[in-house]
Short mmCIF file of C-alpha atoms and ligand atoms in Angstrom, two decimals:
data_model
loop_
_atom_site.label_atom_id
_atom_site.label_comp_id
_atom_site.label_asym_id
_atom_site.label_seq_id
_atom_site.Cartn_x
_atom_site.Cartn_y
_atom_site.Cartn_z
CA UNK A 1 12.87 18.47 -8.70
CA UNK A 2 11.93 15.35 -10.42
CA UNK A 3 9.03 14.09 -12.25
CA UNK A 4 7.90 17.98 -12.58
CA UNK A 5 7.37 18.07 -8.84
CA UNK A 6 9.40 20.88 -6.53
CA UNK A 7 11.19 19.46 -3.68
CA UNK A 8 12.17 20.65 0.13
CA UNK A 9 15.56 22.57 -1.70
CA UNK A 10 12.90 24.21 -4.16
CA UNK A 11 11.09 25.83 -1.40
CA UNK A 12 12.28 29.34 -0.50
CA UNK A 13 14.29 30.14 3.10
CA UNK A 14 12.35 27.62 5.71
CA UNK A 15 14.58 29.35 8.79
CA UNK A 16 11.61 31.18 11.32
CA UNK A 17 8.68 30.25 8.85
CA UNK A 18 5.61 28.00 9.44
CA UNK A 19 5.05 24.84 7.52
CA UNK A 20 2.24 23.00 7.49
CA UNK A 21 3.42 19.18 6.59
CA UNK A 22 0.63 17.09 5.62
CA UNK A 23 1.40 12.98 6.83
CA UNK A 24 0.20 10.20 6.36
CA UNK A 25 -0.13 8.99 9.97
CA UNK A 26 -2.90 6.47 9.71
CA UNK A 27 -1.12 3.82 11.27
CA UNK A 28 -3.20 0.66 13.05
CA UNK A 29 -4.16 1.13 16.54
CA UNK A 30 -4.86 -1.74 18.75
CA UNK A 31 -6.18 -1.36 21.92
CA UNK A 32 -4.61 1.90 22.09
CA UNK A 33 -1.11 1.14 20.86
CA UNK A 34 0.17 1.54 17.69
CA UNK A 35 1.21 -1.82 16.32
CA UNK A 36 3.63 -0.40 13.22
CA UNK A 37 4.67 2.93 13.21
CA UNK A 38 6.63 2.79 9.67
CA UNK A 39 4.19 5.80 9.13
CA UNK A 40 5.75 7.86 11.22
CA UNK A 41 9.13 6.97 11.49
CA UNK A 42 9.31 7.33 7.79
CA UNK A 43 8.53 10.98 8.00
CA UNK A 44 10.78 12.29 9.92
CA UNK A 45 13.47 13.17 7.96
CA UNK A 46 11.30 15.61 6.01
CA UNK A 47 9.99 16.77 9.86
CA UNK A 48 13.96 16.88 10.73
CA UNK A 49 14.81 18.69 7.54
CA UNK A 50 12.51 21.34 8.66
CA UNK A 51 12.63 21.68 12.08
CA UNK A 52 17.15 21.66 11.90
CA UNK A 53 16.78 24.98 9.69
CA UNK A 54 14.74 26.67 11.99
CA UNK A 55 11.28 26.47 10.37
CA UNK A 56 8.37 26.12 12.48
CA UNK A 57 6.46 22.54 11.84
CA UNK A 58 2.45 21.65 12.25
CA UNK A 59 2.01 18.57 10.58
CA UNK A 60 -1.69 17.28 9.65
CA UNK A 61 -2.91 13.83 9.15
CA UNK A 62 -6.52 11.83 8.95
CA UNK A 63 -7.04 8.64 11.04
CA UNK A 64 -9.07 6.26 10.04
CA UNK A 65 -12.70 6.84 8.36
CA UNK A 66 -14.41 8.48 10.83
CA UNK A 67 -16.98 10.14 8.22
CA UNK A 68 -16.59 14.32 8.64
CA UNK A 69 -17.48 14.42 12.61
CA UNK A 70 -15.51 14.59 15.17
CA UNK A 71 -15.36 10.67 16.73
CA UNK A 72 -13.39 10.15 19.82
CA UNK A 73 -12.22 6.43 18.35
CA UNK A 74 -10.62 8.08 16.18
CA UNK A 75 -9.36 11.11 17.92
CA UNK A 76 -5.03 11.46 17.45
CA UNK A 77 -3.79 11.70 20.37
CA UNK A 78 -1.78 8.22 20.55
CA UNK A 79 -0.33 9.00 17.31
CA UNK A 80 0.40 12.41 18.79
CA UNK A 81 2.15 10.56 22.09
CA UNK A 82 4.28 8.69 19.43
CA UNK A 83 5.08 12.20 17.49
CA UNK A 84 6.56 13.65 20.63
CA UNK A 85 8.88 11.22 21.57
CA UNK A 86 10.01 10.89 17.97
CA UNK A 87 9.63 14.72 16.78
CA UNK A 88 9.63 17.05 19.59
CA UNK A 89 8.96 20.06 18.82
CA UNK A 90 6.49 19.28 16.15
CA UNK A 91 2.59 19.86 16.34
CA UNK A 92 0.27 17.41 15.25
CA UNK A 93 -3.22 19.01 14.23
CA UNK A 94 -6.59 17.09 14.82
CA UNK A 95 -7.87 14.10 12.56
CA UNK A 96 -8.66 16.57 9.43
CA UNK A 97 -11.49 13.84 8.64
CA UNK A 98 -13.53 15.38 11.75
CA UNK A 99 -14.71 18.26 9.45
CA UNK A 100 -16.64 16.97 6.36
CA UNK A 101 -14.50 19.96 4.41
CA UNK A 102 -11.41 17.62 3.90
CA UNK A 103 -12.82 14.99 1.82
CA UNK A 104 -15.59 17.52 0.21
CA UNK A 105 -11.65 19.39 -0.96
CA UNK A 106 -14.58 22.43 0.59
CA UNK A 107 -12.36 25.98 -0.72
CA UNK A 108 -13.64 27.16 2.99
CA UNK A 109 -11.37 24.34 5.05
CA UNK A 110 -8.72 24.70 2.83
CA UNK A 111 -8.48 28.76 4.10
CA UNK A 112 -8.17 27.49 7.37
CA UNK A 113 -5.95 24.81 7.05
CA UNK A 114 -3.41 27.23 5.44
CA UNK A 115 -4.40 30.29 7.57
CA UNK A 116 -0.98 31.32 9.31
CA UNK A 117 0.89 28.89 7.22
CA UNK A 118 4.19 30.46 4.87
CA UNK A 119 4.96 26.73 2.94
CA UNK A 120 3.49 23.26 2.92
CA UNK A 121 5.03 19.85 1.99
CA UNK A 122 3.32 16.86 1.38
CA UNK A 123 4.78 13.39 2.73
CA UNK A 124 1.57 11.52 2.86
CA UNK A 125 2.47 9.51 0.27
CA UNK A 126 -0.56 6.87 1.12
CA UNK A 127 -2.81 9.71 0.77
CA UNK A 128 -1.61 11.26 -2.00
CA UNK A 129 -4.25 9.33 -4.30
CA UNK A 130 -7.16 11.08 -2.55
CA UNK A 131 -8.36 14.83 -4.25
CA UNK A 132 -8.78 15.80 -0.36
CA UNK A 133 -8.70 19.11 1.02
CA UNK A 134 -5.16 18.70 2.67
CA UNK A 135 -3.59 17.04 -0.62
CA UNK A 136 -4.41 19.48 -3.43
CA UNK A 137 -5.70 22.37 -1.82
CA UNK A 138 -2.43 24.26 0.00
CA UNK A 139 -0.69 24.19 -3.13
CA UNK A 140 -2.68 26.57 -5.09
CA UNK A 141 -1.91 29.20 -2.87
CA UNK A 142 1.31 28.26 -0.75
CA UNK A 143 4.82 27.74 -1.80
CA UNK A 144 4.49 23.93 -1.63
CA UNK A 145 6.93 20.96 -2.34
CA UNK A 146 6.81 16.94 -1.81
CA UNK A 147 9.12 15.52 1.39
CA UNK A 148 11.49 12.92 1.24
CA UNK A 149 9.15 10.15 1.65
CA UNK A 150 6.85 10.83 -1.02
CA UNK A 151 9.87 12.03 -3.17
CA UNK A 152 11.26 8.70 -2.41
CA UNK A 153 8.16 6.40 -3.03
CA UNK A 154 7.36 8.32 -6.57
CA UNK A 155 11.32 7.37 -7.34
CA UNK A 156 10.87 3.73 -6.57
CA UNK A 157 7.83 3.47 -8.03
CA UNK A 158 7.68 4.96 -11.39
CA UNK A 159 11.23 3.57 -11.77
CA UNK A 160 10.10 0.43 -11.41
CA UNK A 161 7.00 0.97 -13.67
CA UNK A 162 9.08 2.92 -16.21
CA UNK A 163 12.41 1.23 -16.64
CA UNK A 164 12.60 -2.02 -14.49
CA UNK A 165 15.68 -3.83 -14.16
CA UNK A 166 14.66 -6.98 -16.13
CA UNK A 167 13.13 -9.89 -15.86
CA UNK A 168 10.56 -8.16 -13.89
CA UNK A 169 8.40 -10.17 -11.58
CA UNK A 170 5.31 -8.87 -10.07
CA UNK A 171 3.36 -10.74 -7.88
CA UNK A 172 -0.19 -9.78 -6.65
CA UNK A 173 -2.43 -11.29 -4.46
CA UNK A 174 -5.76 -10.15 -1.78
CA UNK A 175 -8.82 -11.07 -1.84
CA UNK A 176 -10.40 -9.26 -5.01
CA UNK A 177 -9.91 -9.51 -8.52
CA UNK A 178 -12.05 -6.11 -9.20
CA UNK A 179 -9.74 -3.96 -6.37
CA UNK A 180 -6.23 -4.98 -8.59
CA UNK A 181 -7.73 -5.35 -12.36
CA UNK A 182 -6.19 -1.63 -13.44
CA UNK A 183 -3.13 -2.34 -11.96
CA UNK A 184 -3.12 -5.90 -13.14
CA UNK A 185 -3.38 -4.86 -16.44
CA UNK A 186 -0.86 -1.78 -16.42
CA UNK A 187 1.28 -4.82 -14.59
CA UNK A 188 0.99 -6.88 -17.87
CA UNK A 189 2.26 -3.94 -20.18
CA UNK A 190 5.60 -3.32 -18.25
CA UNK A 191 6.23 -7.24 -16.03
CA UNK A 192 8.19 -10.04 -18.00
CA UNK A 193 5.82 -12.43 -15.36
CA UNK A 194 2.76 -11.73 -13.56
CA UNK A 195 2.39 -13.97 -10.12
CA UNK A 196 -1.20 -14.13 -9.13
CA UNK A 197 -1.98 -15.81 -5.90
CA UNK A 198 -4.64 -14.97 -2.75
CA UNK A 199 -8.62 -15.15 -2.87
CA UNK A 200 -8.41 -13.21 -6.74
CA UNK A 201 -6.73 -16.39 -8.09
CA UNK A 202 -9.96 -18.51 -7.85
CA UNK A 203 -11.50 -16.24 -10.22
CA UNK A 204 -9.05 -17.24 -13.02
CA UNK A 205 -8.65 -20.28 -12.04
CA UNK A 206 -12.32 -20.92 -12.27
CA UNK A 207 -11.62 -18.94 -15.80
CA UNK A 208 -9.65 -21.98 -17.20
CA UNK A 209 -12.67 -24.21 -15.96
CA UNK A 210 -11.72 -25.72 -12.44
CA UNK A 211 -13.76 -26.34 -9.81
CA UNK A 212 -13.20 -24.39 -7.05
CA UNK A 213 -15.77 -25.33 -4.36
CA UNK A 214 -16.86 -22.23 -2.27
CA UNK A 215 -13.49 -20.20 -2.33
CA UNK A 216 -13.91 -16.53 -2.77
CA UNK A 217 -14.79 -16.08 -6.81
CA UNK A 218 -16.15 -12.65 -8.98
CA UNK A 219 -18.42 -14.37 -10.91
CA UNK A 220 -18.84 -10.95 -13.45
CA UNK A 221 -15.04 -11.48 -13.78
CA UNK A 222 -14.76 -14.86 -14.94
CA UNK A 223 -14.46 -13.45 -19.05
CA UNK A 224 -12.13 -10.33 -18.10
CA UNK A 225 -9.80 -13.11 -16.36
CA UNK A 226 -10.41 -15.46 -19.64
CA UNK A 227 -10.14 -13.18 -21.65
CA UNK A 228 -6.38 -11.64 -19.53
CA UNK A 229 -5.46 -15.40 -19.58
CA UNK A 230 -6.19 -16.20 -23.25
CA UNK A 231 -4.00 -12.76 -23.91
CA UNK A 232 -0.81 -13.41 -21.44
CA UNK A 233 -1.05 -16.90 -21.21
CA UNK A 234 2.23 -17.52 -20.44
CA UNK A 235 3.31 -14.65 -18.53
CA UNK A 236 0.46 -15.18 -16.09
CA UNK A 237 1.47 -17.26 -13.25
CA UNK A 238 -1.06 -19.28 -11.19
CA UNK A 239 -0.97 -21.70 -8.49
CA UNK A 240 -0.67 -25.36 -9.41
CA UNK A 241 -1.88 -26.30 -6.13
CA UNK A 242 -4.09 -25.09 -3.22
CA UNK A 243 -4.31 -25.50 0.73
CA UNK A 244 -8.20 -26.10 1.06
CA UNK A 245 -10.37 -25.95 4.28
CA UNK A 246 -13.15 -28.09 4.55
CA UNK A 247 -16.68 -28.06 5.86
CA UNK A 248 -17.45 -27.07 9.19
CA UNK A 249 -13.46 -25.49 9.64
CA UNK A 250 -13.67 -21.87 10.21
CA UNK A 251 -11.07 -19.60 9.88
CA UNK A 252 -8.95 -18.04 12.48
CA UNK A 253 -10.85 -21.08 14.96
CA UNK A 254 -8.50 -23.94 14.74
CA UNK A 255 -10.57 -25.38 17.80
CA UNK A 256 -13.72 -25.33 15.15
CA UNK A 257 -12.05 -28.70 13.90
CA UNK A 258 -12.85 -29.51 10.14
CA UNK A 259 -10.14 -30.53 7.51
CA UNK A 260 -7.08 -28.76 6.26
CA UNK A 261 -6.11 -30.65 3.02
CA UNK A 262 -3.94 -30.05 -0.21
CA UNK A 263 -5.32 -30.22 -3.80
CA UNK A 264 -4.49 -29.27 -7.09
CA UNK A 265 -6.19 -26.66 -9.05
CA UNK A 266 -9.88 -28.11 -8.55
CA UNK A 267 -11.77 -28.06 -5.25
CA UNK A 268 -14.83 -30.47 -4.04
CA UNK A 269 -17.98 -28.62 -2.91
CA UNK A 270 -18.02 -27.64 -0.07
CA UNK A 271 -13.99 -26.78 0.42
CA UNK A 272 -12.69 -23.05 0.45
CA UNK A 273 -9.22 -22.44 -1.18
CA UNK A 274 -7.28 -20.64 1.73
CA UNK A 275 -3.57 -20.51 0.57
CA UNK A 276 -1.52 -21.18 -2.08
CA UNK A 277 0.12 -25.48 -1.70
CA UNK A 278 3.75 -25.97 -1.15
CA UNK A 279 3.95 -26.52 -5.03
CA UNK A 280 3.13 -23.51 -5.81
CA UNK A 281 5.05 -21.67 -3.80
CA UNK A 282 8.37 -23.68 -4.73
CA UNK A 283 7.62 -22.70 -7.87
CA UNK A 284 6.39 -18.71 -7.80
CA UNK A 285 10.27 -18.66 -5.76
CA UNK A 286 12.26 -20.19 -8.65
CA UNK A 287 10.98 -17.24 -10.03
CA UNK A 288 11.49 -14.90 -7.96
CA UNK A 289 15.18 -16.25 -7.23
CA UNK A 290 15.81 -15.10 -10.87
CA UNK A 291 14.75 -11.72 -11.57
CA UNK A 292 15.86 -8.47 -11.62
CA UNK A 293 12.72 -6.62 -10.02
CA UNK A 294 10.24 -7.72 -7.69
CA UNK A 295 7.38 -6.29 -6.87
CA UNK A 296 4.79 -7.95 -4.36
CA UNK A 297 1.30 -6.37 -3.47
CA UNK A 298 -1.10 -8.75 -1.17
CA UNK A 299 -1.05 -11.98 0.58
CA UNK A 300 -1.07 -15.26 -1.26
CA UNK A 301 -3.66 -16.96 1.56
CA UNK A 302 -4.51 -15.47 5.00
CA UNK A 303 -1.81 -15.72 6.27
CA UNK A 304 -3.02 -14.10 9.68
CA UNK A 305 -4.46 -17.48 10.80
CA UNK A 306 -1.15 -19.57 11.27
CA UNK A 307 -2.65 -22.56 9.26
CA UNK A 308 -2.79 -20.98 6.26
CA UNK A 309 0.11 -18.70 6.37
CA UNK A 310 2.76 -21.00 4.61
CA UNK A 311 2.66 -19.89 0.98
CA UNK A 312 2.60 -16.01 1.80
CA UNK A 313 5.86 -16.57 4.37
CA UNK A 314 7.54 -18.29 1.54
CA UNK A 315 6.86 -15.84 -0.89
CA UNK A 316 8.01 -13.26 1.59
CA UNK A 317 10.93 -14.88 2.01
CA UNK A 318 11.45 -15.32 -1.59
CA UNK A 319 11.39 -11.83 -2.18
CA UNK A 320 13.45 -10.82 0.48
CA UNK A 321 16.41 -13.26 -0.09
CA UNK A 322 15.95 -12.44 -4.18
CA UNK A 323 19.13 -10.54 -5.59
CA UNK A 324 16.64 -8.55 -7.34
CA UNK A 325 15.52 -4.66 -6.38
CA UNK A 326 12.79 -6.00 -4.24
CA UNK A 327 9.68 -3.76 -3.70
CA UNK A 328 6.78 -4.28 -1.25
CA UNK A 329 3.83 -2.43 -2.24
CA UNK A 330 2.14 -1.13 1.33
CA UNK A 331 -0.59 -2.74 3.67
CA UNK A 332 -1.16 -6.40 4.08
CA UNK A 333 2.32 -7.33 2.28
CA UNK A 334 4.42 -4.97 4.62
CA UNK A 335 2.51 -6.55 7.76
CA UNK A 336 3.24 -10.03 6.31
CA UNK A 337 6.98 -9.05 5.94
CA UNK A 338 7.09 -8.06 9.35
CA UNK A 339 5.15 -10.66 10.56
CA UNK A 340 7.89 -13.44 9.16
CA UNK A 341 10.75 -11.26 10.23
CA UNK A 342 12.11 -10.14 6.30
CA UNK A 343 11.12 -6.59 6.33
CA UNK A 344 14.55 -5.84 6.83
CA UNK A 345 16.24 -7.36 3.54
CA UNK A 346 13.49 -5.39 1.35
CA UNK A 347 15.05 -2.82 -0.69
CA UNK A 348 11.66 -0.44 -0.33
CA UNK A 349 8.73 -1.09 1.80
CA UNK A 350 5.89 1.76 0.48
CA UNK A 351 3.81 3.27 3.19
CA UNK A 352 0.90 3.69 0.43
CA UNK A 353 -1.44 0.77 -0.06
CA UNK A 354 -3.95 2.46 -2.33
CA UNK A 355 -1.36 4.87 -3.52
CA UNK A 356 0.78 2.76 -4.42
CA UNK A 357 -1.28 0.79 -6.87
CA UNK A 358 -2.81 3.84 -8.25
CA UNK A 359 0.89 5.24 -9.19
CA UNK A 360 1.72 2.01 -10.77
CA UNK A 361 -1.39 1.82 -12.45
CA UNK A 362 -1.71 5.68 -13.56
CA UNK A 363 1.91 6.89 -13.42
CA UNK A 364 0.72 9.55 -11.40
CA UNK A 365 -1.50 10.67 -8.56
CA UNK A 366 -3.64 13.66 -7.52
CA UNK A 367 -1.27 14.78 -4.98
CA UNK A 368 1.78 14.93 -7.25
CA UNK A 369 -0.32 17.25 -10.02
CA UNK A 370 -1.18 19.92 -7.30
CA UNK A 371 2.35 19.91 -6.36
CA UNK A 372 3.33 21.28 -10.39
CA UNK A 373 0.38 23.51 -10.19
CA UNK A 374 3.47 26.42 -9.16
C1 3PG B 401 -4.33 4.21 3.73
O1 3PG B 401 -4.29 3.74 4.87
O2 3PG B 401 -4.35 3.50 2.71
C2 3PG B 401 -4.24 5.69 3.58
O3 3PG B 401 -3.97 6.30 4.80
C3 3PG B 401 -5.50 6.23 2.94
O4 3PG B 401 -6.60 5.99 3.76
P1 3PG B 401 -8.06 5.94 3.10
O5 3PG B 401 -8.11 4.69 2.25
O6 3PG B 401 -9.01 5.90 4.25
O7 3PG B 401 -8.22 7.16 2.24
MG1 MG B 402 17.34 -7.73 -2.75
#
């Protein structure tokens, strides 16, 4: 038990029962293979756990958005291929999202997602911020407790929100100011620094009055990031200089020709602030370097064309040579630590995107209060 929530020893005798185990198994699919399957390898101890003492196992998952009906693109049967080599012996149940019931949290599909069902565990972390059907409903009437994964992500997490080894770092990036705001500003009551890089960081930077030529910018945010700025000031960390892309370049199209040029913190017209400039980066590492915690959500440029992916490898590199507890919070950070070959010297890599941020920023999550309903 911790943080209130029971856990697989709190459930009663698992030998000869059935245990519906809802995942988080929305992993990317290209062309029919699964490009990172950190989803589902990092289930399987809970799916192990079970299935060594005897208990019968039908884990659940969504895939995708595919909008309540049933959508072949969508359909799980790769993920299902995967499942069996990894987990034999455990079933994998249709995309839940192909019934409209699941995200409605509809009382009828949560009867038939438990009918024949003695326990349920949750271990979809990265879905455990959604009030769906498969989340919160099994626990009102099941014996129910959180797997290892989720157990482990809410320990990370909230230990790192709660009582951070200090100074805390936290670095954020992606492309929009509004989609990180909360958790910037539950970052800023509990980081010593706050690194802000990626498309959000022309909106404060075009706060403190630069020009910043046709990069991505909320204009309705420019006062909330004054006003953040004129607040933190000096715990706020922004780039010093920029990688910019001129007219007529286009991303991902090197053959589009146009300019790729370093400036400071002002662009000319026309120009569109891609990545974070060598500068910057040196200097968001010193940083890093010396800190006790790290925690990095989103890229610092876009860092899938190759051109622009300098400041976000450095930074990933940063974080991963750091002698700090280094966290990774989910999605386009994990990919980028992959991508530049650092995953591995990460001290926790969270499967939760979305989940992840809305822990940090709310110190809890829907899926974690339906577990203490019992
Ligand atoms: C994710 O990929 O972030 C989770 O699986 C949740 O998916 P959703 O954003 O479609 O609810
Ligand atoms: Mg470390």
């Amino acid at each position: 038990m911790q943080f209130g929530v029971p856990e697989l020893e709190d459930l009663p005798d698992v030998s000869g029962a059935s245990v519906l185990v809802r995942v988080d198994f929305n992993v990317p699919i290209i062309d029919g293979r699964i490009t990172d399957d950190l989803r589902i390898t990092a289930a399987l101890p809970t799916l192990n756990w079970l299935t060594e003492r005897g208990a019968k196992v039908t884990a659940v998952t969504h895939l995708g958005r595919p909008k309540g009906v049933p959508d072949p693109r969508y359909s799980v049967e790769t993920v299902r291929a995967r499942l069996a080599e990894l987990a034999p012996g455990v079933t994998l149940g249709e995309n839940l999202r192909f019934d409209p019931g699941e995200e409605a949290n509809d009382p009828e599909f949560v009867a038939r997602l438990v009918a024949g069902h003695d326990m349920y565990v949750n271990d979809a972390f990265g879905a455990s911020h959604r009030s769906h059907a498969s989340i919160v409903g099994p626990p009102q009437t099941l014996p129910s407790a959180a797997g290892r994964l989720l157990a482990r992500e809410v320990e990370v997490l909230l230990g790192v929100r709660n009582d951070p080894a200090r100074p805390f770092v936290a670095i954020t990036g992606g492309s929009k100011v509004s989609d990180k705001l909360g958790v910037i500003e539950a970052l800023l009551g509990v980081a010593d620094h706050l690194i802000i890089g990626g498309g959000m960081c022309f909106t404060f930077l075009a706060a403190q009055g630069n020009s910043i030529g046709s990069s991505l910018c909320e204009v309705d945010l420019i006062p909330t990031c004054a006003a953040l700025l004129e607040e933190h000031g000096e715990r706020l960390h922004l780039p010093v200089d920029i990688v910019g892309m001129g007219p007529g370049a286009k991303l991902f199209d090197p053959a589009a020709g146009g300019e790729v040029r370093n400036f400071g913190t002002s662009l000319p017209d026309g120009w569109m602030g891609v990545d974070i400039g060598p500068g910057t980066a040196a200097e968001f590492s010193d940083l890093i370097a010396d800190c006790g915690t790290v925690l990095w959500n989103g890229p610092m440029g876009v860092f899938e064309d190759s051109r622009f992916e300098a400041g976000t490898r450095v930074v990933a590199e940063a974080v991963a040579q750091s002698r700090a507890f280094s966290v990774i919070g989910g999605g386009d950070s994990a990919a980028a630590a992959a991508q530049f070959g650092v995953a591995g010297d990460v001290d926790h890599i969270s499967t939760g995107g979305g989940a992840s941020l809305e822990l940090i920023e709310q110190g809890d999550l829907p899926g974690l209060a339906a577990l203490r309903v019992r």
